[in-house]
Amino acid sequence: MSAWLAKLNETFIASGYYTLMLEGFKNTMIITLGALAISIVLGSVIATVKYLGDDIPAMKPVVKILDAYVNVIRGIPVVVLLLVFYYIIMKSAEGIVVGVITFGINSSAYMAELIRSGIGAVDKGQMEAGRSLGMSRLQCTKKIIFPQAVRYILPAIGNELIALLKETSVAGYVAVVDITRAGNLVRNNTYDAVNPLLLVALVYLVLVFGLSALLKLMERRLAKNDKR
Amino acid sequence: MISVKDLHKDFEDLEVLKGVTVEIDKGDVMCVIGPSGSGKSTFLRCLNLLEKPTSGQIIFEGDDLTGKNIDLDLHRQKMGMVFQQFNLFPHMSVLDNLTCAPVMLKKIPKEEAEKKAMDLLDRVGLADKAKDYPNTLSGGQKQRVAIVRALCMEPDVMLFDEPTSALDPEMVGEVLEVMKELAADGMTMVVVTHEMGFAREVSNRVIFLDEGVIVEQGTPEEVFGNPKSDRLKGFLAKVL
């Protein structure tokens, strides 16, 4: 036990590499939360336009383009997308900026689909009732459909966030020092493979456990406030 | 008030309405009867364009609703609709269900809308349920609230799409009672129904729809007392 503690001290503290690990943790959080923000905004816009545009003939081309966007993004592995953005589309940008944008765009395709399916889960009669009272589609969506869709969407966003967090572990491909890359660097420089990787795994695990617990709490809240 | 001219409606390959022409006058209580699949509900849903007619015209208070530059939302404010499945908004209290459209669309002050809603709610015997949520109500109560919700917009005509078909038998009466009062007040109503008793007693006109066309129409006495076509005779024999 004390031998292990000594090893930990040697690998992280005495060497000063704990600052690198902290830097990596910070970057992982920045990429995850930044990407989540982009994903939610883009995903909501895509989902709403697709939902509302579905029966407006003039909007058909836009809906088609958004469909293509979702399919293309979902069809490309995130690592490949990351490399494409880093080496071709955003050549002069810093890795972390590329990371936030790429993971945001990647996640937005999934986000759009899960928001749309949440909206789709609301009974069709709700929209008809609103329309029959004279509300526009947009008014119905805001006032009637969306408030009901939230309880289907929120848990799914939580799952997407967990997936997103873990996916950012490939950010090292574009020279970002995220927590995974930091652990790998420490491993490389200290010849201690066990502890850096163990720590990296533990950080993800704790974060995911935390998020899951938060999610459960939120779902229980929603169920309690559910007056249906 | 509403003239329907040569109304056709196809769903993909299925022709549901094959040319329906009918006049609905102010104060009419018109019941639409017919076997299931005859196009009754589709006909009703075409009146406020919840279903878009394939061809034909719906002329409501002088405006052609199937026309290009028509503000449908504005016209729908004057056409209340009651659904078989109630379609109350489950995330709002009964009172919010009633006031949400008038406040949003007619810019009526909230207190005023609530006062009106409470008056109407009281008339259907549900004033004590104002703060409750729809899921705590029985089917009959839900449908009465749904009727009040439509009335809160002060419509010129009320459309009923099988309003009692999803109700337990013991709750049918309370809803029909409200509809009877409404008819007695002179409300123009179009009612798709399987309640032949109601059609006979309350309506002044009955339409028998079968396979997408009006097979017979007239006063309840004519339609129920003296059916001419075999199809109507066969239908009545089954339901009466």
XYZ file of C-alpha atoms in Angstrom:
468
model
C 0.000 0.000 0.000
C 2.657 2.483 0.982
C 4.683 1.372 -2.006
C 1.732 2.262 -4.219
C 1.316 5.651 -2.567
C 4.995 6.311 -3.102
C 4.578 5.392 -6.748
C 1.590 7.742 -7.066
C 3.628 10.522 -5.529
C 6.479 9.835 -7.904
C 4.265 9.721 -11.006
C 2.012 12.696 -10.348
C 3.182 14.959 -7.528
C 6.944 14.956 -7.364
C 7.151 15.022 -11.136
C 4.709 17.937 -11.259
C 2.544 16.076 -13.786
C -0.582 16.608 -11.689
C -0.818 20.045 -13.318
C -0.928 18.338 -16.706
C -3.705 16.055 -15.493
C -5.639 19.061 -14.181
C -5.124 20.850 -17.485
C -6.420 17.740 -19.255
C -9.470 17.597 -17.003
C -10.173 21.269 -17.659
C -9.953 20.778 -21.411
C -12.199 17.722 -21.340
C -14.813 19.756 -19.458
C -14.470 22.735 -21.820
C -14.894 20.557 -24.905
C -17.792 18.577 -23.436
C -19.774 21.554 -22.149
C -18.990 23.774 -25.151
C -20.002 21.004 -27.529
C -23.165 20.358 -25.515
C -24.186 24.010 -25.841
C -23.606 24.004 -29.593
C -25.352 20.651 -29.891
C -28.477 21.741 -28.010
C -28.832 24.999 -29.933
C -28.165 23.457 -33.351
C -30.155 20.329 -32.564
C -33.225 22.297 -31.396
C -33.145 24.499 -34.473
C -32.807 21.520 -36.808
C -35.538 19.571 -35.026
C -37.935 22.528 -34.959
C -37.391 23.428 -38.599
C -37.839 19.792 -39.626
C -40.989 19.460 -37.520
C -42.621 22.701 -38.618
C -41.354 22.553 -42.189
C -42.721 19.103 -42.805
C -46.003 20.240 -44.317
C -45.022 23.568 -45.796
C -44.169 22.884 -49.441
C -41.773 25.829 -49.670
C -39.732 24.398 -46.804
C -39.242 20.983 -48.419
C -35.746 21.734 -49.803
C -34.591 23.026 -46.419
C -35.907 19.905 -44.700
C -34.116 17.763 -47.297
C -30.851 19.580 -46.653
C -31.217 19.109 -42.897
C -31.979 15.416 -43.412
C -28.805 15.114 -45.445
C -26.847 16.978 -42.752
C -28.026 14.590 -40.061
C -27.290 11.530 -42.182
C -23.849 12.661 -43.261
C -22.749 13.638 -39.770
C -24.088 10.440 -38.261
C -22.399 8.408 -40.961
C -18.874 9.668 -40.291
C -16.848 8.513 -37.284
C -16.153 11.417 -34.971
C -12.378 10.924 -35.222
C -12.523 11.317 -38.985
C -14.722 14.384 -38.605
C -12.222 15.798 -36.139
C -9.309 15.295 -38.530
C -11.266 16.785 -41.431
C -12.011 19.902 -39.415
C -8.498 20.198 -38.044
C -6.543 19.638 -41.243
C -8.939 20.915 -43.918
C -11.796 23.138 -42.794
C -10.325 25.037 -39.833
C -6.623 24.843 -40.600
C -5.582 27.889 -38.613
C -7.696 27.263 -35.537
C -6.473 25.863 -32.238
C -7.162 22.242 -31.465
C -9.473 22.954 -28.578
C -11.637 25.266 -30.683
C -11.798 22.631 -33.396
C -12.698 20.107 -30.711
C -15.583 22.140 -29.307
C -16.991 22.814 -32.764
C -16.522 19.318 -34.155
C -17.968 17.512 -31.172
C -20.793 20.074 -31.087
C -21.651 19.473 -34.726
C -21.305 15.721 -34.371
C -23.591 15.644 -31.349
C -26.097 18.052 -32.931
C -27.111 15.394 -35.449
C -28.042 12.991 -32.661
C -29.546 15.799 -30.609
C -31.775 16.860 -33.507
C -33.095 13.329 -33.869
C -33.781 12.823 -30.182
C -35.540 16.173 -29.853
C -37.600 15.396 -32.921
C -38.591 11.998 -31.595
C -39.525 13.605 -28.276
C -41.743 16.077 -30.093
C -43.143 13.198 -32.138
C -44.042 11.300 -28.975
C -46.643 13.926 -28.031
C -50.137 12.843 -29.052
C -51.176 14.173 -32.460
C -54.505 15.277 -31.020
C -52.727 17.963 -28.999
C -51.662 19.852 -32.100
C -55.135 19.409 -33.613
C -56.798 20.755 -30.489
C -54.545 23.801 -30.522
C -55.040 24.401 -34.223
C -58.816 24.043 -33.890
C -58.758 26.885 -31.349
C -57.018 29.080 -33.903
C -53.402 28.834 -32.776
C -50.699 28.728 -35.419
C -48.365 25.747 -35.703
C -45.598 27.739 -34.054
C -47.852 28.855 -31.187
C -49.013 25.263 -30.638
C -45.452 23.987 -30.676
C -44.273 26.513 -28.117
C -47.250 26.460 -25.792
C -48.557 22.904 -26.074
C -46.188 20.479 -27.774
C -42.795 21.520 -26.430
C -43.712 21.632 -22.716
C -44.987 18.069 -23.061
C -42.057 16.882 -25.157
C -39.504 18.016 -22.571
C -40.103 15.054 -20.338
C -39.299 12.681 -23.197
C -36.322 14.769 -24.313
C -34.507 15.525 -21.042
C -33.490 11.953 -20.173
C -32.298 11.433 -23.736
C -30.192 14.595 -23.566
C -28.599 13.185 -20.420
C -27.643 10.018 -22.271
C -26.268 12.041 -25.159
C -24.198 14.095 -22.716
C -22.672 10.925 -21.264
C -21.828 9.641 -24.743
C -20.404 13.025 -25.673
C -18.175 13.172 -22.603
C -16.650 9.810 -23.428
C -16.279 10.594 -27.121
C -14.123 13.638 -26.351
C -11.380 11.178 -25.331
C -10.270 11.154 -28.972
C -9.582 14.903 -28.926
C -5.900 14.050 -28.553
C -5.856 13.313 -32.287
C -5.809 17.035 -32.966
C -3.186 17.993 -30.396
C -5.622 18.829 -27.622
C -4.471 17.799 -24.178
C -7.673 16.386 -22.793
C -7.684 14.082 -19.784
C -6.995 10.982 -21.895
C -4.118 12.603 -23.738
C -2.734 13.960 -20.461
C -2.780 10.495 -18.922
C -1.084 9.070 -21.964
C 1.636 11.739 -21.848
C 2.299 11.034 -18.201
C 2.484 7.313 -18.973
C 4.976 8.016 -21.732
C 7.181 10.252 -19.644
C 7.173 8.307 -16.363
C 7.121 4.722 -17.672
C 4.272 4.172 -15.206
C 1.424 2.855 -17.340
C -0.874 1.657 -14.584
C -1.583 4.710 -12.502
C -2.102 7.405 -15.159
C -4.533 5.227 -17.119
C -6.266 4.095 -13.945
C -6.745 7.715 -12.958
C -8.088 8.657 -16.388
C -10.583 5.804 -16.308
C -11.606 6.763 -12.778
C -12.243 10.391 -13.774
C -14.600 9.338 -16.584
C -16.300 6.815 -14.342
C -16.934 9.313 -11.564
C -18.201 11.931 -14.015
C -20.571 9.460 -15.660
C -21.813 8.163 -12.311
C -22.436 11.757 -11.242
C -24.320 12.549 -14.416
C -26.392 9.380 -14.138
C -27.356 10.226 -10.588
C -28.270 13.756 -11.622
C -30.321 12.373 -14.466
C -32.235 10.024 -12.197
C -32.976 12.887 -9.858
C -34.232 15.003 -12.741
C -36.438 12.217 -14.067
C -37.944 11.728 -10.652
C -38.611 15.468 -10.419
C -40.294 15.414 -13.815
C -42.410 12.434 -12.885
C -43.472 14.138 -9.670
C -44.467 17.333 -11.463
C -46.261 15.350 -14.099
C -49.936 16.096 -13.583
C -51.144 13.701 -16.260
C -73.193 30.003 -42.549
C -71.149 27.148 -43.998
C -71.613 25.980 -47.551
C -69.813 22.870 -48.568
C -69.519 22.535 -52.328
C -68.573 19.291 -54.039
C -66.141 18.273 -51.318
C -63.691 15.527 -52.235
C -61.027 14.033 -49.996
C -58.577 11.284 -50.902
C -56.100 9.602 -48.609
C -53.445 8.229 -50.922
C -55.430 5.778 -53.043
C -58.503 5.779 -50.862
C -61.300 8.107 -51.861
C -63.086 8.954 -48.621
C -65.362 11.801 -49.693
C -66.764 11.675 -53.201
C -68.477 14.987 -53.661
C -70.403 16.244 -50.651
C -72.523 19.372 -51.049
C -74.442 20.752 -48.117
C -75.581 24.041 -46.586
C -75.372 24.633 -42.876
C -77.470 27.591 -41.748
C -77.208 29.696 -38.635
C -78.902 27.949 -35.726
C -78.852 24.551 -37.385
C -78.130 21.517 -35.295
C -77.035 19.080 -37.910
C -76.261 15.492 -37.070
C -74.125 13.414 -39.382
C -74.779 9.695 -39.123
C -73.534 6.694 -41.038
C -71.567 3.459 -40.729
C -67.926 3.586 -39.680
C -65.648 4.325 -42.580
C -68.367 6.309 -44.316
C -66.359 9.541 -44.129
C -68.305 11.291 -41.339
C -65.296 12.350 -39.315
C -63.334 13.290 -42.410
C -66.239 15.461 -43.521
C -66.293 17.245 -40.167
C -62.527 17.675 -40.078
C -62.626 19.188 -43.542
C -64.980 21.924 -42.305
C -62.202 23.610 -40.297
C -59.524 22.251 -42.601
C -57.887 19.944 -40.098
C -58.002 17.773 -43.196
C -57.189 19.598 -46.393
C -59.839 18.820 -49.015
C -58.571 17.312 -52.254
C -61.061 19.465 -54.150
C -64.237 21.406 -53.511
C -64.969 24.466 -51.438
C -65.779 25.247 -47.823
C -67.359 28.676 -47.642
C -67.610 29.929 -44.074
C -69.292 33.276 -43.421
C -68.598 34.336 -46.975
C -64.928 33.324 -47.142
C -63.646 30.344 -49.064
C -61.468 28.477 -46.570
C -59.861 26.441 -49.327
C -58.710 29.670 -51.018
C -55.072 30.623 -51.212
C -54.725 33.803 -49.191
C -57.015 32.935 -46.340
C -56.059 33.362 -42.679
C -57.218 29.960 -41.502
C -56.222 30.537 -37.884
C -58.510 33.542 -37.701
C -61.464 31.566 -39.080
C -60.759 28.599 -36.845
C -61.202 30.905 -33.842
C -64.859 31.073 -34.828
C -65.251 27.305 -35.285
C -65.052 25.420 -32.003
C -64.223 21.757 -32.165
C -64.762 18.915 -29.725
C -62.863 15.666 -30.230
C -63.649 12.058 -29.470
C -60.473 11.801 -27.355
C -61.059 15.190 -25.622
C -57.499 16.352 -26.342
C -57.271 18.520 -23.258
C -53.812 19.907 -22.596
C -52.501 17.614 -19.845
C -49.779 19.980 -18.645
C -52.229 22.787 -17.835
C -54.886 23.116 -15.156
C -58.506 23.077 -16.265
C -58.672 26.863 -15.996
C -55.490 27.327 -18.057
C -56.889 24.960 -20.661
C -59.849 27.287 -20.967
C -58.082 30.642 -20.919
C -54.935 29.899 -22.874
C -56.384 30.427 -26.350
C -58.521 33.509 -25.577
C -55.627 35.219 -23.796
C -53.097 34.335 -26.483
C -55.204 34.925 -29.575
C -57.872 37.442 -28.637
C -55.681 39.405 -26.240
C -58.350 39.254 -23.574
C -56.978 40.229 -20.127
C -56.342 37.143 -18.039
C -58.775 38.064 -15.246
C -61.562 38.668 -17.707
C -60.900 35.377 -19.521
C -60.835 33.557 -16.206
C -64.101 35.097 -15.098
C -65.785 34.028 -18.319
C -64.259 30.575 -18.081
C -65.491 30.189 -14.503
C -69.004 31.231 -15.531
C -69.089 28.637 -18.283
C -67.479 26.015 -16.063
C -70.161 26.681 -13.497
C -72.837 26.148 -16.115
C -71.561 22.647 -16.839
C -71.248 21.961 -13.108
C -67.458 21.836 -12.911
C -66.529 25.106 -11.215
C -64.895 23.179 -8.373
C -62.482 21.527 -10.821
C -60.918 24.740 -12.125
C -57.581 24.224 -10.392
C -57.388 20.497 -11.106
C -55.436 18.851 -13.889
C -57.187 16.926 -16.665
C -55.869 13.520 -15.565
C -57.873 13.764 -12.341
C -61.173 14.108 -14.216
C -63.521 11.407 -15.451
C -64.153 11.051 -19.172
C -67.455 12.856 -18.972
C -65.906 15.714 -17.016
C -63.048 15.954 -19.510
C -65.433 16.224 -22.409
C -67.483 18.909 -20.666
C -64.281 20.858 -20.071
C -63.360 20.374 -23.735
C -66.722 21.809 -24.768
C -66.202 24.790 -22.480
C -62.701 25.272 -23.872
C -64.147 25.644 -27.353
C -66.926 27.931 -26.073
C -64.446 30.264 -24.405
C -63.405 31.421 -27.880
C -67.039 32.459 -28.489
C -67.315 30.510 -31.739
C -70.096 30.945 -34.284
C -70.315 27.226 -34.882
C -69.378 24.135 -32.897
C -68.114 20.948 -34.520
C -68.448 17.714 -32.558
C -66.498 14.655 -33.673
C -68.165 11.674 -31.975
C -68.024 13.440 -28.617
C -69.447 10.527 -26.621
C -67.835 7.558 -28.369
C -64.871 7.312 -25.986
C -67.009 7.591 -22.856
C -68.205 4.962 -20.459
C -71.940 4.506 -20.948
C -72.874 6.139 -17.638
C -71.105 9.346 -18.659
C -72.697 9.806 -22.054
C -75.767 11.464 -20.578
C -73.958 14.330 -18.849
C -72.191 15.317 -22.065
C -75.323 15.078 -24.204
C -77.104 17.211 -21.610
C -74.564 20.010 -22.091
C -74.903 19.722 -25.853
C -78.676 19.909 -25.593
C -78.457 23.119 -23.591
C -76.094 24.515 -26.165
C -78.519 23.701 -28.936
C -81.363 25.265 -26.970
C -79.303 28.450 -26.702
C -79.279 28.627 -30.473
C -75.685 27.541 -31.129
C -75.039 26.314 -34.654
C -73.770 22.762 -34.319
C -72.518 20.010 -36.584
C -72.409 16.720 -34.733
C -70.958 13.455 -35.946
C -72.567 10.907 -33.688
C -73.715 7.373 -33.079
C -76.274 8.622 -30.554
C -79.433 8.202 -32.596
C -81.571 9.318 -29.669
C -79.745 12.630 -29.574
C -79.939 13.048 -33.348
C -83.643 12.402 -33.285
C -84.451 14.591 -30.318
C -82.123 17.585 -30.635
C -81.154 18.058 -34.259
C -83.236 19.814 -36.880
C -81.373 18.187 -39.775
C -79.831 14.792 -40.235
C -77.389 13.723 -42.920
C -76.817 10.064 -43.679
C -73.371 9.586 -45.137
C -72.281 6.296 -46.698
C -69.219 5.514 -48.797
C -68.331 9.162 -49.126
C -71.622 10.525 -50.381
C -74.781 11.906 -48.779
C -77.270 9.142 -49.348
C -80.164 10.812 -47.604
C -80.883 13.971 -45.665
C -83.790 15.717 -44.070
C -85.458 16.386 -40.759
C -85.048 13.710 -38.102
C -88.663 12.710 -38.695
C -87.991 12.120 -42.365
C -84.699 10.320 -41.922
C -85.653 8.131 -38.965
C -89.405 7.864 -39.595
C -89.446 7.390 -43.308
C -86.111 6.216 -44.714
C -86.217 5.850 -48.483
C -82.983 4.165 -49.488
C -82.123 0.569 -48.700
C -78.772 1.614 -47.332
C -80.335 3.911 -44.724
C -82.959 1.312 -43.872
C -80.218 -1.286 -43.403
C -78.159 1.076 -41.265
C -81.063 2.067 -39.045
C -82.075 -1.554 -38.613
C -78.619 -2.238 -37.212
C -78.303 0.720 -34.851
C -81.824 1.282 -33.554
